[in-house]
PDB file of C-alpha atoms in Angstrom:
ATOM      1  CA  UNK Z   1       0.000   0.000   0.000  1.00 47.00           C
ATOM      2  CA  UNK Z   2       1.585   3.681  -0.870  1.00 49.00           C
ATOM      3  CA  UNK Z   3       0.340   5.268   2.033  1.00 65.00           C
ATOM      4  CA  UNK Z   4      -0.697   4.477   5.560  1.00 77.00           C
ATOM      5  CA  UNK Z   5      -4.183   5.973   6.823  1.00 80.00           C
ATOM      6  CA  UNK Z   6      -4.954   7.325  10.065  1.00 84.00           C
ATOM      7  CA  UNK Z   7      -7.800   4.571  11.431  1.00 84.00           C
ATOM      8  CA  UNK Z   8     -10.115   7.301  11.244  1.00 84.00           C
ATOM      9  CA  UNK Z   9      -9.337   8.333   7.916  1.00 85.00           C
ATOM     10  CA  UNK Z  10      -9.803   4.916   7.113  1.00 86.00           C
ATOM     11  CA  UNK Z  11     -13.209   4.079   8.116  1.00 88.00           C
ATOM     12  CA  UNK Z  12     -13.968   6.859   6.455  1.00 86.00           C
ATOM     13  CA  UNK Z  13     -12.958   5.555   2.945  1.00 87.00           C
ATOM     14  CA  UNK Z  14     -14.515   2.304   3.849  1.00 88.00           C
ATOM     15  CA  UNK Z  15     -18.160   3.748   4.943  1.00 87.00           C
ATOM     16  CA  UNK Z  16     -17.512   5.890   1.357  1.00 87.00           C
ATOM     17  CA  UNK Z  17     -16.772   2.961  -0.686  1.00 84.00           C
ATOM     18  CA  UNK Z  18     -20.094   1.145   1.086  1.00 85.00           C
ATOM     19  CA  UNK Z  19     -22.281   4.051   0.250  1.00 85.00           C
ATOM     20  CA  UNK Z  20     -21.100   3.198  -3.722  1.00 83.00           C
ATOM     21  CA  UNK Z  21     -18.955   6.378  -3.901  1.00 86.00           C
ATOM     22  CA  UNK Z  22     -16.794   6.349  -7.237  1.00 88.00           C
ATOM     23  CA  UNK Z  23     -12.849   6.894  -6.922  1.00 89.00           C
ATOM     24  CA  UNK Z  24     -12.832  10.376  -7.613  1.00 87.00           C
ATOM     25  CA  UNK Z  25     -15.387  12.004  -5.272  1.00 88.00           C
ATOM     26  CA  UNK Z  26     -14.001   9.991  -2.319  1.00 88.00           C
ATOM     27  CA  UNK Z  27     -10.251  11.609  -3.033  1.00 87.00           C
ATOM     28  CA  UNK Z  28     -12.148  15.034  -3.465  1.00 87.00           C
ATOM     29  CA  UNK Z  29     -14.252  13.965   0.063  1.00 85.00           C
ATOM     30  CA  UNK Z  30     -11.488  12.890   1.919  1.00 86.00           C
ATOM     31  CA  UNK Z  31      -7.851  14.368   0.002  1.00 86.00           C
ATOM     32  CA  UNK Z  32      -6.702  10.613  -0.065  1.00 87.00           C
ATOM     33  CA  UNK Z  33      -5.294   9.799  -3.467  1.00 86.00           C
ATOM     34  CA  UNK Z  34      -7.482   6.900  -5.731  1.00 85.00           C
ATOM     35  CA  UNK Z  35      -4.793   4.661  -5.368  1.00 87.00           C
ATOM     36  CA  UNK Z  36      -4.900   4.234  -1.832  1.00 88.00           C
ATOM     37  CA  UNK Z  37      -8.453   4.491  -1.375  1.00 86.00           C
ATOM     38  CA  UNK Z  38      -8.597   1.525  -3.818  1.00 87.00           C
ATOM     39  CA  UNK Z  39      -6.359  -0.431  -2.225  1.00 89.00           C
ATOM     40  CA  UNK Z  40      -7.983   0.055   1.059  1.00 87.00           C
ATOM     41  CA  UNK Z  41     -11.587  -0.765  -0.654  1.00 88.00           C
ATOM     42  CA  UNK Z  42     -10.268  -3.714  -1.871  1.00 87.00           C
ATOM     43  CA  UNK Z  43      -8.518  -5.293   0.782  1.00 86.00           C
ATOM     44  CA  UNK Z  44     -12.161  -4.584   2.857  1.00 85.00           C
ATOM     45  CA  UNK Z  45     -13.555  -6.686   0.313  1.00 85.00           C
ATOM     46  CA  UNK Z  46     -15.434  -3.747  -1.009  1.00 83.00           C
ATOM     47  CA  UNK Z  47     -15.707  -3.703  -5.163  1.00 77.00           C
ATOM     48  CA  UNK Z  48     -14.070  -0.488  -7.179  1.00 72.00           C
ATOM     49  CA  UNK Z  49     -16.417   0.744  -9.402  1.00 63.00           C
ATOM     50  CA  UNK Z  50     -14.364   0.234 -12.786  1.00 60.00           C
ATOM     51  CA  UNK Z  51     -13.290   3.586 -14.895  1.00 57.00           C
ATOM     52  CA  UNK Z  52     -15.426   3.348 -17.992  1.00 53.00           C
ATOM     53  CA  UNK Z  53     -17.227   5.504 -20.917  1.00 40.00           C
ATOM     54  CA  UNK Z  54     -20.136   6.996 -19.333  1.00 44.00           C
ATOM     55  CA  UNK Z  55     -21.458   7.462 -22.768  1.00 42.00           C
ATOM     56  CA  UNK Z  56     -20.120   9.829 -26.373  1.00 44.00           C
ATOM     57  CA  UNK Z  57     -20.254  13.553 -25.638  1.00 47.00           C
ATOM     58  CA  UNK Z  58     -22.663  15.004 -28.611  1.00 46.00           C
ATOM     59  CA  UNK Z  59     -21.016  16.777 -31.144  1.00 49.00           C
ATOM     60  CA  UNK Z  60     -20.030  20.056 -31.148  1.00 52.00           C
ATOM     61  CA  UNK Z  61     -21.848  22.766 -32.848  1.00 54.00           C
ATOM     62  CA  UNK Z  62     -20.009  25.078 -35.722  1.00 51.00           C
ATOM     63  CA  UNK Z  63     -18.953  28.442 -34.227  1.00 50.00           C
ATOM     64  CA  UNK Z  64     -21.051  30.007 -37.193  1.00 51.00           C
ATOM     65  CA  UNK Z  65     -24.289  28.556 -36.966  1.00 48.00           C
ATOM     66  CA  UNK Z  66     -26.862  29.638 -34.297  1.00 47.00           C
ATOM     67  CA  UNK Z  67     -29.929  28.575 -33.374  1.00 48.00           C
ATOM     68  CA  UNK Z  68     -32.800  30.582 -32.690  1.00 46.00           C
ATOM     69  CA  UNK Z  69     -36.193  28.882 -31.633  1.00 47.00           C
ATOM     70  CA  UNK Z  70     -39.631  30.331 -30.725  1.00 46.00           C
ATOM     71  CA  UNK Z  71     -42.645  29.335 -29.552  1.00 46.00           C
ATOM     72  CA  UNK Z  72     -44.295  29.226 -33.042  1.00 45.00           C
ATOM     73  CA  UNK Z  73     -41.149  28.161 -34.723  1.00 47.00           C
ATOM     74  CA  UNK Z  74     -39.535  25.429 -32.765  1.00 44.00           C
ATOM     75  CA  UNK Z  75     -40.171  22.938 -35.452  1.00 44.00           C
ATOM     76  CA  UNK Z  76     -38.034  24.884 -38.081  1.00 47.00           C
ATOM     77  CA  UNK Z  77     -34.337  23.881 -38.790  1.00 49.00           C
ATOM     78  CA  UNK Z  78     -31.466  26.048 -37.338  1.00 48.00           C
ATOM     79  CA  UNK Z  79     -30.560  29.277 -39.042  1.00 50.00           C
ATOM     80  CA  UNK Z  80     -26.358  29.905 -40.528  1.00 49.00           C
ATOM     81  CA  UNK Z  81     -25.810  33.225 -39.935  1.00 48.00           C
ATOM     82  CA  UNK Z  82     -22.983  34.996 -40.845  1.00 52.00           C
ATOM     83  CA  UNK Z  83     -20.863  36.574 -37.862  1.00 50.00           C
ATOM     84  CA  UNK Z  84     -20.210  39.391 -39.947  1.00 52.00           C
ATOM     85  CA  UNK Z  85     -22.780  40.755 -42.269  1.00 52.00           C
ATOM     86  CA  UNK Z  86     -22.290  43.021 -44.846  1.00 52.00           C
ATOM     87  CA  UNK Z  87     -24.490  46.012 -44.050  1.00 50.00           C
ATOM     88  CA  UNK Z  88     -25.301  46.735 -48.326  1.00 53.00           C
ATOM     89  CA  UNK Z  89     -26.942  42.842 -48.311  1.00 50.00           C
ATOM     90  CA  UNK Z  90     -29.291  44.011 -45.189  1.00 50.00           C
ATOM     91  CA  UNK Z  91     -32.439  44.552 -46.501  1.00 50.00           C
ATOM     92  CA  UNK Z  92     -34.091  48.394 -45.353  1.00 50.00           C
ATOM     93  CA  UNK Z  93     -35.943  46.641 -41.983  1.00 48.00           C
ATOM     94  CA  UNK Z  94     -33.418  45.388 -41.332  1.00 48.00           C
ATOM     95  CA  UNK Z  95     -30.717  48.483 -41.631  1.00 46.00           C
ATOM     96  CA  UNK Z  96     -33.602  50.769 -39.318  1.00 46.00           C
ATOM     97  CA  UNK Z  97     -33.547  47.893 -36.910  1.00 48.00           C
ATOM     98  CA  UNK Z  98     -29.735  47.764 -36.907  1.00 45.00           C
ATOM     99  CA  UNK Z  99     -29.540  51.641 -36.549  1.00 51.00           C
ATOM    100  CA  UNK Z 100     -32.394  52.361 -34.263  1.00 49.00           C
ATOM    101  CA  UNK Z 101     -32.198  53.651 -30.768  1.00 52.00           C
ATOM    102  CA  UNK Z 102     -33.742  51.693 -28.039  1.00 51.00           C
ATOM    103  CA  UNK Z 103     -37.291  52.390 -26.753  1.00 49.00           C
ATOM    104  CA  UNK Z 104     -36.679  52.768 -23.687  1.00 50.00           C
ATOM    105  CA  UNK Z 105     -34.032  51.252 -20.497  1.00 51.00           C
ATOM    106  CA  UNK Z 106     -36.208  47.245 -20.665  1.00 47.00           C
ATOM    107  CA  UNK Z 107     -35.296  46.569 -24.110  1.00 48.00           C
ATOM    108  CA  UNK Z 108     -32.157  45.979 -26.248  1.00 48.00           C
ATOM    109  CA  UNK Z 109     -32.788  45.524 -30.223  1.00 48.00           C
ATOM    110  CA  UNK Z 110     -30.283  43.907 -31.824  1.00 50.00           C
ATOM    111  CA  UNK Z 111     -28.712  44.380 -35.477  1.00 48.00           C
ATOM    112  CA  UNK Z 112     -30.844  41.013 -36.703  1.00 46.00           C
ATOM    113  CA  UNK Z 113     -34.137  42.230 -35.011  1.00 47.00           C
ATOM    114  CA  UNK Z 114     -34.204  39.804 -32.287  1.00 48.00           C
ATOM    115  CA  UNK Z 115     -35.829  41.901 -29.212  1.00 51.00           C
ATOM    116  CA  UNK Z 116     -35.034  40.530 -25.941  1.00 49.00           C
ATOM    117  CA  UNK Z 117     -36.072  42.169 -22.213  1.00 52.00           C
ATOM    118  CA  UNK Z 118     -33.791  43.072 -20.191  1.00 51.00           C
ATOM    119  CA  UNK Z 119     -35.843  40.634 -17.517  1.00 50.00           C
ATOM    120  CA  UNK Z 120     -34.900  37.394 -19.341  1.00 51.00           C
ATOM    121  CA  UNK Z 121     -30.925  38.201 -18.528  1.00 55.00           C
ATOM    122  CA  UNK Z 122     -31.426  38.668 -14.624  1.00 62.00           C
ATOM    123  CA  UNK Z 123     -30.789  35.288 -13.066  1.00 61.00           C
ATOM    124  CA  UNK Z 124     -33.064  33.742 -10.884  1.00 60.00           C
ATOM    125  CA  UNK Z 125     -32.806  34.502  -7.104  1.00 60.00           C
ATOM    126  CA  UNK Z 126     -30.998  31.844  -5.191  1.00 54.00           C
ATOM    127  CA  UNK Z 127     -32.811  29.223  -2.930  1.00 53.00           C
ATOM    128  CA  UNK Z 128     -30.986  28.615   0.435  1.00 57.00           C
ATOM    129  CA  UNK Z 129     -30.525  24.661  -0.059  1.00 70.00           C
ATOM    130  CA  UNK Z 130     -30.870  22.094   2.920  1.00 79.00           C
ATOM    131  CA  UNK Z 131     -28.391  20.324   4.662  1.00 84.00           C
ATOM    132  CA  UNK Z 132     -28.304  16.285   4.023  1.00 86.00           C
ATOM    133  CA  UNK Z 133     -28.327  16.390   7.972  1.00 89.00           C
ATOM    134  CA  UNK Z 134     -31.681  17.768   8.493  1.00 87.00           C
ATOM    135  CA  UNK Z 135     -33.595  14.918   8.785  1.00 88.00           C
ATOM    136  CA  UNK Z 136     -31.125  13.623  11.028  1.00 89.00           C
ATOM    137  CA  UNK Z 137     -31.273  16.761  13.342  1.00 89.00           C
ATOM    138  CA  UNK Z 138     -32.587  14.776  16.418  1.00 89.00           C
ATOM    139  CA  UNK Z 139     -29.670  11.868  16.360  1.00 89.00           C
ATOM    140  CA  UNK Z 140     -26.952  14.709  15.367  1.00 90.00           C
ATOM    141  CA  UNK Z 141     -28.332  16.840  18.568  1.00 88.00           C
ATOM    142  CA  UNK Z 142     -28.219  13.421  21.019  1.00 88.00           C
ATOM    143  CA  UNK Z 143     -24.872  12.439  19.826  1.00 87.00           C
ATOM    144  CA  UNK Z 144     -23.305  16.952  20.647  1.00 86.00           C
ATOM    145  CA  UNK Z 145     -25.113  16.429  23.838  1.00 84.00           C
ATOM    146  CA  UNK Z 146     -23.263  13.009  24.888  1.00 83.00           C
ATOM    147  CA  UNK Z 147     -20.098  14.777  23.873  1.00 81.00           C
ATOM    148  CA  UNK Z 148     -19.099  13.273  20.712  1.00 85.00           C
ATOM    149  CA  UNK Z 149     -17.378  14.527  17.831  1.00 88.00           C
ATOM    150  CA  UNK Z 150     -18.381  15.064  14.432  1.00 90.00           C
ATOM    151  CA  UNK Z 151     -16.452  12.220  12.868  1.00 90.00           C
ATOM    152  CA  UNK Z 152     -18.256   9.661  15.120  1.00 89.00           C
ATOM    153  CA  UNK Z 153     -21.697  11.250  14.779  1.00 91.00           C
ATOM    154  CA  UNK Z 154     -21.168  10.806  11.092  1.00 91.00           C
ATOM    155  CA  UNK Z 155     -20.048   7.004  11.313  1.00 88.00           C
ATOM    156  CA  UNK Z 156     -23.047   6.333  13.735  1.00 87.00           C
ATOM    157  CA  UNK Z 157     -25.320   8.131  10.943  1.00 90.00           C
ATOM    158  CA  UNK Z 158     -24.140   5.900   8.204  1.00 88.00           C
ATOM    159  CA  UNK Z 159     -23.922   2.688   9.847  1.00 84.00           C
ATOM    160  CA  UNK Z 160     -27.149   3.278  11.862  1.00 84.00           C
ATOM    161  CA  UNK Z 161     -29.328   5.640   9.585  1.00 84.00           C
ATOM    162  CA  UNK Z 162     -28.255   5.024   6.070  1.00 86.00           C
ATOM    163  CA  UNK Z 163     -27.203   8.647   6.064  1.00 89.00           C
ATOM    164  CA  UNK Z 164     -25.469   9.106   2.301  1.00 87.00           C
ATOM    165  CA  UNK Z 165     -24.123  12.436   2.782  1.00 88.00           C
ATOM    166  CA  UNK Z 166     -20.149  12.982   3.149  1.00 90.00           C
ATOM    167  CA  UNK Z 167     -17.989  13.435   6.128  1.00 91.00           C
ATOM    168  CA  UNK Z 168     -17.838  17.196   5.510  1.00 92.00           C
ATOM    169  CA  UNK Z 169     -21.296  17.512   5.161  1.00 91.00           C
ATOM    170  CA  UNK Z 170     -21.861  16.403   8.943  1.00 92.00           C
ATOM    171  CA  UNK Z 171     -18.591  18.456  10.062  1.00 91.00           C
ATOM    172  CA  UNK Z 172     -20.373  21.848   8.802  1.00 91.00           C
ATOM    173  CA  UNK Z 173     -23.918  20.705  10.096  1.00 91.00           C
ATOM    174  CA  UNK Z 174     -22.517  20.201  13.067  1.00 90.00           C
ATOM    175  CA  UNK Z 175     -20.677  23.538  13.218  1.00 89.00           C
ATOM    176  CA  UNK Z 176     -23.525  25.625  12.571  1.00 88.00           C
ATOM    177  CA  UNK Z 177     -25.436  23.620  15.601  1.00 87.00           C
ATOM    178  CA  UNK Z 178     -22.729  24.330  17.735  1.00 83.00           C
ATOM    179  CA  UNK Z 179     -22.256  28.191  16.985  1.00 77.00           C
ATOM    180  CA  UNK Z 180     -19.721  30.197  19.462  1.00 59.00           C
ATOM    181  CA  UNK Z 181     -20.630  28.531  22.049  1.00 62.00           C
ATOM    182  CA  UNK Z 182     -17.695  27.051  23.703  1.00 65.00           C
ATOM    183  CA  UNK Z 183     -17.467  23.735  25.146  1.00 65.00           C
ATOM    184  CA  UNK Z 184     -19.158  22.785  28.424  1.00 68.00           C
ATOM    185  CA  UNK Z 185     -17.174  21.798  31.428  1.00 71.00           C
ATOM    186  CA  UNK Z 186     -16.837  18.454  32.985  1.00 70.00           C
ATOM    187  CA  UNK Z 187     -15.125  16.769  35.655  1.00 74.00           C
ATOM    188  CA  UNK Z 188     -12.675  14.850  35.385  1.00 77.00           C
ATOM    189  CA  UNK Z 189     -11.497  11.856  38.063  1.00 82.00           C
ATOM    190  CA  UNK Z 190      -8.385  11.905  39.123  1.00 86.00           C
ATOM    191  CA  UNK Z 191      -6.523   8.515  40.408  1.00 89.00           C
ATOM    192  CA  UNK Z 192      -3.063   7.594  41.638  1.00 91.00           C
ATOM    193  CA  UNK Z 193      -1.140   4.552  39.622  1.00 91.00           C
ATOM    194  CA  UNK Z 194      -2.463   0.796  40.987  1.00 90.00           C
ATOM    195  CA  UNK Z 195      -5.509   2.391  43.170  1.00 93.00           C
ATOM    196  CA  UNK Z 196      -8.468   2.611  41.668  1.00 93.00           C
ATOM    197  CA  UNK Z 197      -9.601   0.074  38.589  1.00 93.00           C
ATOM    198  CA  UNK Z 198     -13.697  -0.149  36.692  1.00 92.00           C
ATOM    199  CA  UNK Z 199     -15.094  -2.970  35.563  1.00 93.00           C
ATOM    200  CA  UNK Z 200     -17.979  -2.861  32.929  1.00 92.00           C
ATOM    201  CA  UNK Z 201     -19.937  -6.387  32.185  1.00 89.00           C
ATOM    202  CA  UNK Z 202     -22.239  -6.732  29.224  1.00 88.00           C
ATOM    203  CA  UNK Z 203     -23.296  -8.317  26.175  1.00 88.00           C
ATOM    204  CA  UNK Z 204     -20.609  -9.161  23.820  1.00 87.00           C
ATOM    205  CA  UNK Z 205     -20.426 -10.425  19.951  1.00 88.00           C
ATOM    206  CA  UNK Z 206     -21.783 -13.627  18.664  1.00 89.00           C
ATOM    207  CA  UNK Z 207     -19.289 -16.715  18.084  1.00 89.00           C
ATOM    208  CA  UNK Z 208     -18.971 -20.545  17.760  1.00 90.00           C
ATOM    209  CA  UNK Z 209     -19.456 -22.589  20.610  1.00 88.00           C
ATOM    210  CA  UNK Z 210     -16.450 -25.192  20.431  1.00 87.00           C
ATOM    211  CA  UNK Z 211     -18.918 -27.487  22.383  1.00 87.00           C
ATOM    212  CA  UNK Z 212     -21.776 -27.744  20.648  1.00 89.00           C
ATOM    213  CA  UNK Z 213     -20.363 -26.035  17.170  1.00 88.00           C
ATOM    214  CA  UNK Z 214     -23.630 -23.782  17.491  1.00 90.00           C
ATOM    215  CA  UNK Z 215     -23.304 -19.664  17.605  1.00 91.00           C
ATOM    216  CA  UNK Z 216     -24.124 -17.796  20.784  1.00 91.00           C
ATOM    217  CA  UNK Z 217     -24.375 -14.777  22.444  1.00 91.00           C
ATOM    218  CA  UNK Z 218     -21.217 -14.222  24.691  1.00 92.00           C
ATOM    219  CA  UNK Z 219     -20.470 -11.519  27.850  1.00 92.00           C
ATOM    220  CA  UNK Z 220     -18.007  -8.886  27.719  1.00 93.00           C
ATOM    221  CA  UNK Z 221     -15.747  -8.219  30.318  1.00 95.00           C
ATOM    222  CA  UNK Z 222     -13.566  -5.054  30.259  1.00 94.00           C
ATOM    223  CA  UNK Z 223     -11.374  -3.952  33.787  1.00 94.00           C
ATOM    224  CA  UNK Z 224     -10.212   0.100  32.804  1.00 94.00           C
ATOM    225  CA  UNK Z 225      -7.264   1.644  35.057  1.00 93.00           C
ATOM    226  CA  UNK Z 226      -8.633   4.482  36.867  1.00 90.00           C
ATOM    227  CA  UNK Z 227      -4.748   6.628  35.900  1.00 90.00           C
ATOM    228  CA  UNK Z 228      -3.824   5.128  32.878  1.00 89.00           C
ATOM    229  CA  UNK Z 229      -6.957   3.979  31.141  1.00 89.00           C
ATOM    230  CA  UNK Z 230      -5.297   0.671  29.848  1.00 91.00           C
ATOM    231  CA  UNK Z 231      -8.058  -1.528  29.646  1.00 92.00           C
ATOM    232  CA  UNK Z 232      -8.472  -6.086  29.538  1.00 94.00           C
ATOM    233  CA  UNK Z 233     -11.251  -7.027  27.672  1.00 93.00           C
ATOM    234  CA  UNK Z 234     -11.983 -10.742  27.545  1.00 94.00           C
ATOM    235  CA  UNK Z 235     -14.795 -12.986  26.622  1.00 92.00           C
ATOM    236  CA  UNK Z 236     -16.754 -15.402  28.065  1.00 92.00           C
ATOM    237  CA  UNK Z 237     -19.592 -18.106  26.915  1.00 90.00           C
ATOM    238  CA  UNK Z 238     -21.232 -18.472  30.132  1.00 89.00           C
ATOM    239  CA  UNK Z 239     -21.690 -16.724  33.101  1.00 90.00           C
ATOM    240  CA  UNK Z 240     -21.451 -16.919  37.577  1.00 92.00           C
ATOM    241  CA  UNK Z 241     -19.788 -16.026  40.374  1.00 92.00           C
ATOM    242  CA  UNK Z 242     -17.046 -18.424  40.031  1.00 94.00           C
ATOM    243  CA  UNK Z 243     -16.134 -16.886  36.391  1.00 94.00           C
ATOM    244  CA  UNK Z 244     -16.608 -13.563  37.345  1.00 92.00           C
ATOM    245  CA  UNK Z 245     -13.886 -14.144  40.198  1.00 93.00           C
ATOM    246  CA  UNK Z 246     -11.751 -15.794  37.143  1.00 94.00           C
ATOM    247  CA  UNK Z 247     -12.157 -12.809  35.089  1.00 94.00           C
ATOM    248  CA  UNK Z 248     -10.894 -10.589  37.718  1.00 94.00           C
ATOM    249  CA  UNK Z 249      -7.894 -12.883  38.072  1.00 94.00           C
ATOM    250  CA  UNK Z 250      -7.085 -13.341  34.582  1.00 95.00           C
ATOM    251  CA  UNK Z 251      -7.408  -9.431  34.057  1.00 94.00           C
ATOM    252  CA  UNK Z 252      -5.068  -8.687  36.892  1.00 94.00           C
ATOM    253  CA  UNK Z 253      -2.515 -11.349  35.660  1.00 94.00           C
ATOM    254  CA  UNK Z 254      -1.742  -9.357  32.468  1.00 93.00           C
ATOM    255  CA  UNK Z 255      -1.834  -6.127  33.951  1.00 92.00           C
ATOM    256  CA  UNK Z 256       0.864  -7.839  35.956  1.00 92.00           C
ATOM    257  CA  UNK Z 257      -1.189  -6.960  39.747  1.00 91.00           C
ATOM    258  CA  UNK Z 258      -3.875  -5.554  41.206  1.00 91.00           C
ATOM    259  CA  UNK Z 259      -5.788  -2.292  42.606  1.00 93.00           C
ATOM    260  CA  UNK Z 260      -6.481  -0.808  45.858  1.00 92.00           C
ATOM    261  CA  UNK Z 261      -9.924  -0.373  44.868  1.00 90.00           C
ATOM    262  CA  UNK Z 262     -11.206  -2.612  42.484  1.00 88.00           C
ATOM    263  CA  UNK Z 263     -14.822  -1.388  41.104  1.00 85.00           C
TER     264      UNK Z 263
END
């Protein structure tokens, strides 16, 4: 591989490539070249859409003909006109056309007759779009108010909530929720080295029983450091007071000893 991704960086191709993303818009997404986004995508088992001919661009129109259509004549074949007429072949219409002064500010006549308002050139006013994230207000709000960031709000959007919109999209969604306000304060726990140690029990993945050969639901088992934060997390098929005890053990044996305060 010719370059090395940040693990966040590289979820981030991989949800991309999931979503059906081509090549191109993920390296404009994300800055990281096609190569390496292809590599990644295909070593995740994820298929590269191929480059091919998205069709034959029409043909080009001559720089000398033009086409003029109007409502009562859009059946009729283009007119050639010639860039640079020859003011003696202009019939006498079309020389007090040619030479004629405006009406008035709305209106510009042209040499050929052709009468446009001055309304048709003014573009039309520009519609404030919506954000992708809109519809996902409510789970973007829940996941600011637990204190999470905007790249993990976006990987629980697309994972959870199908949400097809790009990294960046979330990032400025996000920002605009946020404002100025600056970031609430929280406490944080302070523990010496080998005193205080967590322990959170719950439901863990689903894998093969080597007893029966049948899947099943196993419990998680992760002791945290209270100072460092290192953490053991083991599995277990089945579940008492005697394992728990083991699980303690077994934790403590490759932290290499034990807490003051175990919790």
């Amino acid at each position: 591989m010719s370059n090395v991704l940040s693990e966040a960086k590289k979820q981030q191709v991989i949800a991309l490539g999931r979503l059906g993303w081509p090549l191109r818009r993920i390296e404009q997404e994300t800055g990281v070249r096609r190569e390496t986004a292809g590599a990644y995508l295909k070593a995740a088992g994820i298929g590269v859409r191929p480059p091919g001919a998205w069709g034959q661009r029409a043909p080009a129109k001559p720089a000398n003909e033009t086409e003029v259509t109007t409502g009562s004549d859009a059946a009729k074949p283009a007119n050639t006109v010639n860039p640079n007429p020859n003011p003696e072949n202009l019939s006498s219409k079309g020389k007090t056309k040619a030479t004629a002064k405006p009406a008035n500010e709305s209106e510009v006549i042209t040499g050929f007759g052709v009468e446009l308002s001055a309304s048709e050139h003014q573009p039309p006013p520009l519609v404030p779009s919506t954000s992708l994230c809109e519809p996902f207000r409510d789970a973007v709000e829940l996941g600011l108010s637990q204190g999470r960031n905007a790249m993990a709000i976006w990987q629980d959007l697309v994972s959870e909530s199908g949400f097809r919109g790009g990294y960046q999209t979330v990032k400025r969604f996000v920002r605009k929720l946020r404002g100025n306000q600056p970031p609430q304060p929280r406490a944080v726990i302070i523990t010496a080295p080998g005193e205080e140690s967590q322990v959170d029990y719950g439901t863990g993945p689903m894998v093969r029983d080597p007893q029966t050969g049948k899947y099943r639901r196993t419990r998680l088992f992760v002791l945290t450091l209270g100072c460092s934060r290192k953490a053991v997390r083991l599995l277990s098929l089945r579940s008492s007071s005697r394992i728990w005890a083991e699980l303690h053990e077994k934790a403590f044996r490759r932290l290499g000893g034990s807490t003051t305060i175990p919790l």
